[in-house]
Amino acid sequence: MVDEAPARQLFCARTGDREVDAAAAAARRVVDALVRAGECDPGTAERLDEIADAIEKHAGSVVARIAAMWTGGFPRHDPVTGPENPIAPPLVLEAREGTTVGGEVTLGMAYQGPPGCVHGGVSALLLDHTLGVANGRAGQVGFTGELTVRYHRPAPLFEPLTVSARQVGVDGRKIRTEGSITTADGTVCVSARGLFITPQDR
Amino acid sequence: MVDEAPARQLFCARTGDREVDAAAAAARRVVDALVRAGECDPGTAERLDEIADAIEKHAGSVVARIAAMWTGGFPRHDPVTGPENPIAPPLVLEAREGTTVGGEVTLGMAYQGPPGCVHGGVSALLLDHTLGVANGRAGQVGFTGELTVRYHRPAPLFEPLTVSARQVGVDGRKIRTEGSITTADGTVCVSARGLFITPQDR
């Protein structure tokens, strides 16, 4: 008898077989290679500009695109989990124990702050997003009012980090949510707590 | 008599005429176009992969590259101001009044959180970095201990935002630094305060 892995319940858009997802993945390789090499062959910029020109022909109006981005399901474009966004590592968030959401991510040199370590602001970006997704799982969401990020020790590049968050309390329209970034052995590198405010019309 | 603009004192690496800077700028166009279009021609991923393959041939060891990144001057690779990093908008930081550092930046759709607005985590990323640079200008730097970001109102995409910060106090090894993101009319969208700790051997 073969054990089957339990189905993962994702809390972000799934990278699919669309050309744009493959192009975003390849663009991430370009980003990483530029930062790792710090140099490139003459003509590289022209080749990238030609590709940008070709992609731009597919772009409609900004207003129509923004409307289309929120037609249901998880967004495909955000700078943390979005399979269409080369800035996103992407972090893949899934259901964890209780109401926690979390995912593993390994960050390369484009996300560097101190030598060999994740930029503190990148940790804040990942946590801000994950706290918001945790609110979505818990069923009450809001706008971020305040985010406090504590840096316990540098988070390393080039090794798996776990980003996770869960809603810890709701008091009327005020939501409190906490999260952390840990290394594989469970060491907490960065923790965050957020205060979110639910709009009055919800 | 013609007034001459005063020379700008930059607090970040200057985008130069290097091929890698031009390639990073073109890669930013690719990133923006992918997120704006949400689709692209078949073969786009292959073309980008070929470019990544070619750039990767210039990359040496990670250890050597990391060492070379901190040989003096402002870093050229960071994800906020780095001219070599396509993730960086890039924000250009310069000396402002007193010991303030600041710069204007207009963010496109790759940095989106709520519809038409800057992702809250991206605001945190920009502020974390700018607070650190402000410490550099003030002459005492440290590792980020805690960063608190307050969201007053959504920061809009597609229009100039001013990101600025200044050191407000030093107590032994503890440094307090504050910053904000404002629209052109001075409206504060996001503010941040940071507690930084100077290492004991400095």
Short mmCIF file of C-alpha atoms in Angstrom, two decimals:
data_model
loop_
_atom_site.label_atom_id
_atom_site.label_comp_id
_atom_site.label_asym_id
_atom_site.label_seq_id
_atom_site.Cartn_x
_atom_site.Cartn_y
_atom_site.Cartn_z
CA MET A 1 0.00 0.00 0.00
CA VAL A 2 1.31 3.37 -1.00
CA ASP A 3 0.73 6.40 1.20
CA GLU A 4 -0.68 9.28 -0.73
CA ALA A 5 0.22 12.82 0.22
CA PRO A 6 -2.86 14.72 1.41
CA ALA A 7 -4.20 17.22 -1.15
CA ARG A 8 -2.76 20.67 -0.57
CA GLN A 9 -5.26 23.46 -0.05
CA LEU A 10 -3.59 26.47 -1.64
CA PHE A 11 -4.22 30.03 -0.46
CA CYS A 12 -2.77 31.66 -3.55
CA ALA A 13 -3.02 31.31 -7.32
CA ARG A 14 -1.52 28.11 -8.68
CA THR A 15 1.27 28.34 -11.27
CA GLY A 16 -0.29 26.80 -14.35
CA ASP A 17 0.68 25.87 -17.88
CA ARG A 18 -0.04 29.34 -19.25
CA GLU A 19 2.62 31.00 -21.39
CA VAL A 20 2.60 34.04 -19.08
CA ASP A 21 3.45 31.88 -16.04
CA ALA A 22 6.36 30.30 -17.93
CA ALA A 23 7.51 33.74 -19.11
CA ALA A 24 7.35 35.11 -15.55
CA ALA A 25 9.42 32.14 -14.35
CA ALA A 26 11.98 32.78 -17.08
CA ALA A 27 12.01 36.51 -16.26
CA ARG A 28 12.81 35.56 -12.63
CA ARG A 29 15.86 33.72 -14.02
CA VAL A 30 16.89 36.88 -15.90
CA VAL A 31 16.51 38.97 -12.73
CA ASP A 32 18.53 36.50 -10.68
CA ALA A 33 21.24 36.15 -13.34
CA LEU A 34 21.69 39.93 -13.68
CA VAL A 35 22.12 40.37 -9.92
CA ARG A 36 24.40 37.32 -9.63
CA ALA A 37 26.60 38.26 -12.59
CA GLY A 38 26.60 42.05 -12.33
CA GLU A 39 27.45 42.14 -16.03
CA CYS A 40 26.17 40.83 -19.34
CA ASP A 41 26.89 40.74 -23.07
CA PRO A 42 26.39 43.84 -25.22
CA GLY A 43 22.95 43.72 -26.81
CA THR A 44 21.24 42.15 -23.79
CA ALA A 45 19.21 45.28 -23.10
CA GLU A 46 18.06 45.48 -26.74
CA ARG A 47 16.92 41.85 -26.70
CA LEU A 48 14.97 42.41 -23.47
CA ASP A 49 13.46 45.63 -24.85
CA GLU A 50 12.23 43.73 -27.94
CA ILE A 51 10.55 41.16 -25.70
CA ALA A 52 8.97 43.94 -23.62
CA ASP A 53 7.70 45.61 -26.81
CA ALA A 54 6.08 42.33 -27.92
CA ILE A 55 4.42 41.70 -24.54
CA GLU A 56 3.15 45.28 -24.33
CA LYS A 57 1.14 44.67 -27.52
CA HIS A 58 -1.05 42.34 -25.44
CA ALA A 59 -1.75 45.00 -22.79
CA GLY A 60 -5.12 46.72 -22.84
CA SER A 61 -6.10 49.69 -20.72
CA VAL A 62 -4.89 49.84 -17.14
CA VAL A 63 -8.47 50.28 -15.89
CA ALA A 64 -9.69 47.16 -17.71
CA ARG A 65 -6.70 45.14 -16.52
CA ILE A 66 -7.18 46.17 -12.89
CA ALA A 67 -10.85 45.24 -13.11
CA ALA A 68 -9.96 41.84 -14.60
CA MET A 69 -7.46 41.15 -11.82
CA TRP A 70 -10.22 40.85 -9.22
CA THR A 71 -12.82 38.77 -10.98
CA GLY A 72 -12.62 35.95 -8.46
CA GLY A 73 -10.14 33.50 -7.07
CA PHE A 74 -6.74 34.43 -5.80
CA PRO A 75 -4.89 37.22 -7.63
CA ARG A 76 -2.32 36.05 -10.18
CA HIS A 77 -0.28 39.25 -10.28
CA ASP A 78 0.73 40.26 -6.72
CA PRO A 79 4.43 40.76 -5.85
CA VAL A 80 4.55 37.94 -3.28
CA THR A 81 2.59 34.94 -4.57
CA GLY A 82 1.65 35.97 -8.11
CA PRO A 83 2.66 33.42 -10.78
CA GLU A 84 2.43 36.21 -13.41
CA ASN A 85 4.68 38.61 -11.48
CA PRO A 86 8.45 38.07 -11.82
CA ILE A 87 9.03 40.14 -8.67
CA ALA A 88 7.20 37.46 -6.64
CA PRO A 89 9.59 34.64 -5.58
CA PRO A 90 6.74 33.27 -5.76
CA LEU A 91 5.73 32.21 -2.27
CA VAL A 92 3.18 29.37 -2.40
CA LEU A 93 0.83 29.63 0.58
CA GLU A 94 -1.27 26.71 1.73
CA ALA A 95 -3.47 25.69 4.64
CA ARG A 96 -1.53 24.60 7.70
CA GLU A 97 -2.67 23.48 11.15
CA GLY A 98 -5.70 25.26 12.59
CA THR A 99 -6.26 28.48 10.68
CA THR A 100 -2.57 29.03 9.88
CA VAL A 101 -1.45 29.64 6.31
CA GLY A 102 2.17 29.09 5.37
CA GLY A 103 4.65 28.15 2.74
CA GLU A 104 8.32 27.46 2.08
CA VAL A 105 10.42 29.77 -0.06
CA THR A 106 14.10 29.94 -0.95
CA LEU A 107 15.29 33.42 -1.85
CA GLY A 108 18.17 34.26 -4.15
CA MET A 109 20.47 37.21 -4.49
CA ALA A 110 17.88 39.62 -5.89
CA TYR A 111 16.29 39.68 -2.41
CA GLN A 112 19.53 40.38 -0.55
CA GLY A 113 19.99 42.96 2.21
CA PRO A 114 23.05 42.28 4.42
CA PRO A 115 25.63 39.99 2.80
CA GLY A 116 24.08 36.56 2.22
CA CYS A 117 20.87 37.51 4.04
CA VAL A 118 17.34 38.47 3.13
CA HIS A 119 16.67 42.22 2.92
CA GLY A 120 14.70 43.26 6.02
CA GLY A 121 12.16 45.01 3.83
CA VAL A 122 11.64 41.85 1.77
CA SER A 123 10.86 39.96 5.00
CA ALA A 124 8.33 42.70 5.81
CA LEU A 125 6.81 42.34 2.32
CA LEU A 126 6.41 38.56 2.65
CA LEU A 127 4.93 38.85 6.15
CA ASP A 128 2.54 41.68 5.31
CA HIS A 129 1.11 39.63 2.47
CA THR A 130 0.92 36.38 4.45
CA LEU A 131 -0.87 38.07 7.36
CA GLY A 132 -3.48 39.35 4.90
CA VAL A 133 -3.96 35.87 3.43
CA ALA A 134 -4.32 34.44 6.96
CA ASN A 135 -7.18 36.90 7.53
CA GLY A 136 -8.78 35.61 4.35
CA ARG A 137 -8.59 32.03 5.60
CA ALA A 138 -10.02 33.02 9.00
CA GLY A 139 -12.96 34.66 7.28
CA GLN A 140 -12.60 38.29 8.34
CA VAL A 141 -10.34 40.57 6.31
CA GLY A 142 -9.40 44.23 6.55
CA PHE A 143 -7.02 46.92 5.48
CA THR A 144 -3.65 46.97 7.21
CA GLY A 145 -3.63 49.65 9.90
CA GLU A 146 -0.26 48.90 11.46
CA LEU A 147 2.41 46.29 10.86
CA THR A 148 5.20 45.71 13.38
CA VAL A 149 8.12 43.57 12.26
CA ARG A 150 10.75 42.30 14.71
CA TYR A 151 14.11 41.13 13.45
CA HIS A 152 15.48 38.42 15.75
CA ARG A 153 18.36 37.23 13.53
CA PRO A 154 19.26 37.55 9.87
CA ALA A 155 17.21 35.31 7.56
CA PRO A 156 19.57 33.45 5.23
CA LEU A 157 19.38 33.44 1.43
CA PHE A 158 19.71 30.15 -0.50
CA GLU A 159 17.95 27.91 2.03
CA PRO A 160 14.29 27.07 2.62
CA LEU A 161 12.45 29.51 4.87
CA THR A 162 8.94 29.00 6.19
CA VAL A 163 6.64 32.03 6.11
CA SER A 164 3.44 31.54 8.10
CA ALA A 165 0.69 33.54 9.77
CA ARG A 166 -2.59 33.18 11.60
CA GLN A 167 -5.32 35.44 12.89
CA VAL A 168 -5.11 35.67 16.69
CA GLY A 169 -8.03 37.90 17.60
CA VAL A 170 -11.00 39.89 16.37
CA ASP A 171 -12.53 42.76 18.35
CA GLY A 172 -15.33 44.33 16.32
CA ARG A 173 -13.66 45.78 13.23
CA LYS A 174 -10.15 45.31 14.65
CA ILE A 175 -8.27 42.20 13.61
CA ARG A 176 -4.96 41.03 15.11
CA THR A 177 -2.79 38.68 13.11
CA GLU A 178 0.69 37.30 13.72
CA GLY A 179 3.30 35.63 11.58
CA SER A 180 6.92 34.61 11.34
CA ILE A 181 9.76 33.60 9.07
CA THR A 182 11.68 30.57 10.32
CA THR A 183 14.52 28.41 9.08
CA ALA A 184 14.08 24.67 8.50
CA ASP A 185 15.04 23.86 12.11
CA GLY A 186 12.32 26.18 13.44
CA THR A 187 14.55 29.10 14.40
CA VAL A 188 12.57 32.34 14.22
CA CYS A 189 14.37 34.96 12.14
CA VAL A 190 11.61 37.54 11.79
CA SER A 191 8.22 37.89 13.46
CA ALA A 192 5.37 40.27 12.71
CA ARG A 193 2.09 41.35 14.18
CA GLY A 194 -0.49 43.28 12.30
CA LEU A 195 -3.55 45.33 13.17
CA PHE A 196 -6.12 45.24 10.41
CA ILE A 197 -9.35 47.23 10.19
CA THR A 198 -12.47 45.83 8.52
CA PRO A 199 -14.28 48.47 6.42
CA GLN A 200 -17.58 49.62 7.95
CA ASP A 201 -19.66 48.38 5.04
CA ARG A 202 -18.68 44.74 5.49
CA MET B 1 21.87 84.76 -15.95
CA VAL B 2 20.69 81.18 -15.89
CA ASP B 3 19.96 79.50 -12.57
CA GLU B 4 21.74 76.22 -12.27
CA ALA B 5 20.20 73.37 -10.32
CA PRO B 6 22.30 72.55 -7.26
CA ALA B 7 24.31 69.35 -7.59
CA ARG B 8 22.39 66.38 -6.16
CA GLN B 9 24.11 64.41 -3.44
CA LEU B 10 22.95 60.86 -4.02
CA PHE B 11 22.65 58.30 -1.22
CA CYS B 12 22.47 55.31 -3.52
CA ALA B 13 24.35 53.94 -6.52
CA ARG B 14 23.92 55.99 -9.68
CA THR B 15 22.50 54.32 -12.80
CA GLY B 16 25.39 54.47 -15.24
CA ASP B 17 26.09 53.60 -18.85
CA ARG B 18 26.95 49.98 -18.05
CA GLU B 19 25.28 47.28 -20.11
CA VAL B 20 23.99 45.62 -16.92
CA ASP B 21 22.18 48.81 -15.88
CA ALA B 22 20.52 49.04 -19.30
CA ALA B 23 19.62 45.35 -19.17
CA ALA B 24 18.10 45.75 -15.70
CA ALA B 25 16.05 48.71 -16.97
CA ALA B 26 14.84 46.63 -19.92
CA ALA B 27 14.07 43.70 -17.59
CA ARG B 28 11.90 46.09 -15.52
CA ARG B 29 9.94 46.77 -18.72
CA VAL B 30 9.49 42.99 -19.21
CA VAL B 31 8.25 42.62 -15.61
CA ASP B 32 5.82 45.52 -15.98
CA ALA B 33 4.57 44.34 -19.37
CA LEU B 34 3.90 40.78 -18.13
CA VAL B 35 1.86 42.05 -15.17
CA ARG B 36 0.02 44.62 -17.28
CA ALA B 37 -0.80 42.23 -20.13
CA GLY B 38 -1.31 38.98 -18.20
CA GLU B 39 -0.51 37.15 -21.42
CA CYS B 40 2.19 36.95 -24.08
CA ASP B 41 3.15 35.27 -27.35
CA PRO B 42 4.15 31.60 -27.41
CA GLY B 43 7.94 31.36 -27.25
CA THR B 44 8.37 34.29 -24.87
CA ALA B 45 9.56 32.05 -22.05
CA GLU B 46 12.11 30.37 -24.33
CA ARG B 47 13.51 33.73 -25.44
CA LEU B 48 13.83 34.89 -21.84
CA ASP B 49 15.43 31.57 -20.82
CA GLU B 50 18.03 32.00 -23.58
CA ILE B 51 18.89 35.46 -22.27
CA ALA B 52 19.12 34.12 -18.71
CA ASP B 53 21.45 31.33 -19.93
CA ALA B 54 23.71 33.91 -21.60
CA ILE B 55 23.85 36.18 -18.52
CA GLU B 56 24.51 33.23 -16.20
CA LYS B 57 27.74 32.54 -18.13
CA HIS B 58 29.07 35.79 -16.61
CA ALA B 59 28.29 34.69 -13.04
CA GLY B 60 31.16 33.50 -10.86
CA SER B 61 30.81 31.94 -7.44
CA VAL B 62 28.20 33.30 -5.08
CA VAL B 63 30.84 33.86 -2.39
CA ALA B 64 33.04 35.93 -4.71
CA ARG B 65 30.08 37.93 -5.95
CA ILE B 66 28.85 38.71 -2.44
CA ALA B 67 32.36 39.83 -1.46
CA ALA B 68 32.55 42.08 -4.54
CA MET B 69 29.20 43.69 -3.73
CA TRP B 70 30.60 45.42 -0.65
CA THR B 71 33.91 46.74 -1.87
CA GLY B 72 32.96 50.35 -1.24
CA GLY B 73 30.41 52.87 -2.32
CA PHE B 74 26.70 52.27 -2.35
CA PRO B 75 25.53 48.77 -3.30
CA ARG B 76 24.40 48.38 -6.93
CA HIS B 77 22.28 45.29 -6.41
CA ASP B 78 19.74 45.89 -3.61
CA PRO B 79 16.00 45.42 -4.29
CA VAL B 80 15.10 49.08 -3.60
CA THR B 81 17.73 51.37 -5.14
CA GLY B 82 19.97 48.95 -7.04
CA PRO B 83 20.47 49.91 -10.71
CA GLU B 84 21.50 46.28 -11.41
CA ASN B 85 18.40 44.78 -9.78
CA PRO B 86 15.22 44.70 -11.90
CA ILE B 87 13.12 44.22 -8.74
CA ALA B 88 14.19 47.70 -7.58
CA PRO B 89 11.91 50.42 -9.03
CA PRO B 90 14.68 51.87 -8.57
CA LEU B 91 14.21 54.50 -5.89
CA VAL B 92 16.88 57.22 -6.19
CA LEU B 93 17.69 58.58 -2.73
CA GLU B 94 19.40 61.93 -2.26
CA ALA B 95 20.26 64.37 0.50
CA ARG B 96 17.33 66.50 1.59
CA GLU B 97 17.02 69.18 4.29
CA GLY B 98 18.96 68.58 7.50
CA THR B 99 19.91 64.92 7.69
CA THR B 100 16.88 63.67 5.74
CA VAL B 101 17.30 61.41 2.74
CA GLY B 102 14.52 61.09 0.21
CA GLY B 103 13.51 60.48 -3.33
CA GLU B 104 10.55 60.37 -5.71
CA VAL B 105 9.33 57.14 -7.25
CA THR B 106 6.37 56.20 -9.43
CA LEU B 107 5.33 52.57 -9.07
CA GLY B 108 3.60 50.49 -11.72
CA MET B 109 1.37 47.48 -11.63
CA ALA B 110 4.04 44.99 -10.54
CA TYR B 111 3.99 46.68 -7.11
CA GLN B 112 0.21 46.53 -6.70
CA GLY B 113 -1.66 45.47 -3.58
CA PRO B 114 -5.26 46.73 -3.42
CA PRO B 115 -6.66 47.73 -6.84
CA GLY B 116 -4.66 50.69 -8.18
CA CYS B 117 -2.65 51.02 -4.97
CA VAL B 118 0.82 50.14 -3.75
CA HIS B 119 1.10 46.79 -1.92
CA GLY B 120 1.44 47.48 1.81
CA GLY B 121 4.47 45.21 1.94
CA VAL B 122 6.15 47.14 -0.87
CA SER B 123 5.68 50.34 1.14
CA ALA B 124 7.32 48.57 4.08
CA LEU B 125 10.20 47.47 1.83
CA LEU B 126 10.83 51.01 0.55
CA LEU B 127 10.65 52.49 4.06
CA ASP B 128 12.85 49.86 5.71
CA HIS B 129 15.56 50.56 3.15
CA THR B 130 15.24 54.34 3.31
CA LEU B 131 15.42 54.35 7.12
CA GLY B 132 18.68 52.39 6.87
CA VAL B 133 20.11 54.86 4.36
CA ALA B 134 19.10 57.76 6.63
CA ASN B 135 21.15 56.15 9.41
CA GLY B 136 24.08 56.03 7.01
CA ARG B 137 23.77 59.73 6.29
CA ALA B 138 23.50 60.56 10.01
CA GLY B 139 26.72 58.62 10.65
CA GLN B 140 25.54 55.86 12.97
CA VAL B 141 24.14 52.68 11.46
CA GLY B 142 22.81 49.44 12.89
CA PHE B 143 20.82 46.32 12.25
CA THR B 144 17.04 46.69 12.20
CA GLY B 145 15.59 45.55 15.51
CA GLU B 146 11.99 46.55 14.97
CA LEU B 147 10.11 48.31 12.19
CA THR B 148 6.61 49.66 12.71
CA VAL B 149 4.68 50.72 9.63
CA ARG B 150 1.41 52.67 9.87
CA TYR B 151 -0.95 52.78 6.94
CA HIS B 152 -2.87 56.06 6.91
CA ARG B 153 -4.40 55.80 3.43
CA PRO B 154 -3.68 53.78 0.30
CA ALA B 155 -0.61 54.95 -1.65
CA PRO B 156 -1.53 55.28 -5.33
CA LEU B 157 0.24 53.60 -8.21
CA PHE B 158 1.11 55.59 -11.36
CA GLU B 159 1.86 58.92 -9.64
CA PRO B 160 4.99 60.33 -7.99
CA LEU B 161 5.43 59.37 -4.36
CA THR B 162 8.09 60.80 -2.05
CA VAL B 163 9.85 58.33 0.22
CA SER B 164 11.93 60.01 2.93
CA ALA B 165 13.48 59.28 6.31
CA ARG B 166 15.70 60.79 8.98
CA GLN B 167 17.37 59.66 12.16
CA VAL B 168 15.54 61.16 15.15
CA GLY B 169 17.55 59.91 18.11
CA VAL B 170 20.53 57.92 19.31
CA ASP B 171 20.78 56.43 22.81
CA GLY B 172 23.97 54.41 23.11
CA ARG B 173 23.63 51.56 20.63
CA LYS B 174 19.92 52.24 20.04
CA ILE B 175 19.00 54.32 17.03
CA ARG B 176 15.52 55.67 16.28
CA THR B 177 14.65 56.61 12.73
CA GLU B 178 11.41 57.74 11.11
CA GLY B 179 10.14 57.97 7.57
CA SER B 180 7.10 58.38 5.37
CA ILE B 181 5.62 57.94 1.93
CA THR B 182 3.70 60.98 0.74
CA THR B 183 1.89 62.03 -2.43
CA ALA B 184 2.95 65.13 -4.38
CA ASP B 185 0.64 67.38 -2.31
CA GLY B 186 2.27 66.22 0.92
CA THR B 187 -0.46 63.83 2.06
CA VAL B 188 1.05 61.08 4.22
CA CYS B 189 0.02 57.62 3.00
CA VAL B 190 2.38 55.48 5.07
CA SER B 191 4.69 56.29 7.97
CA ALA B 192 7.31 54.16 9.66
CA ARG B 193 9.51 54.22 12.69
CA GLY B 194 12.44 51.94 13.19
CA LEU B 195 14.59 50.84 16.09
CA PHE B 196 18.11 49.94 14.98
CA ILE B 197 20.88 48.42 17.08
CA THR B 198 24.53 49.24 16.47
CA PRO B 199 26.77 46.14 16.79
CA GLN B 200 28.95 46.17 19.90
CA ASP B 201 32.24 46.17 17.98
CA ARG B 202 31.53 49.49 16.24
#
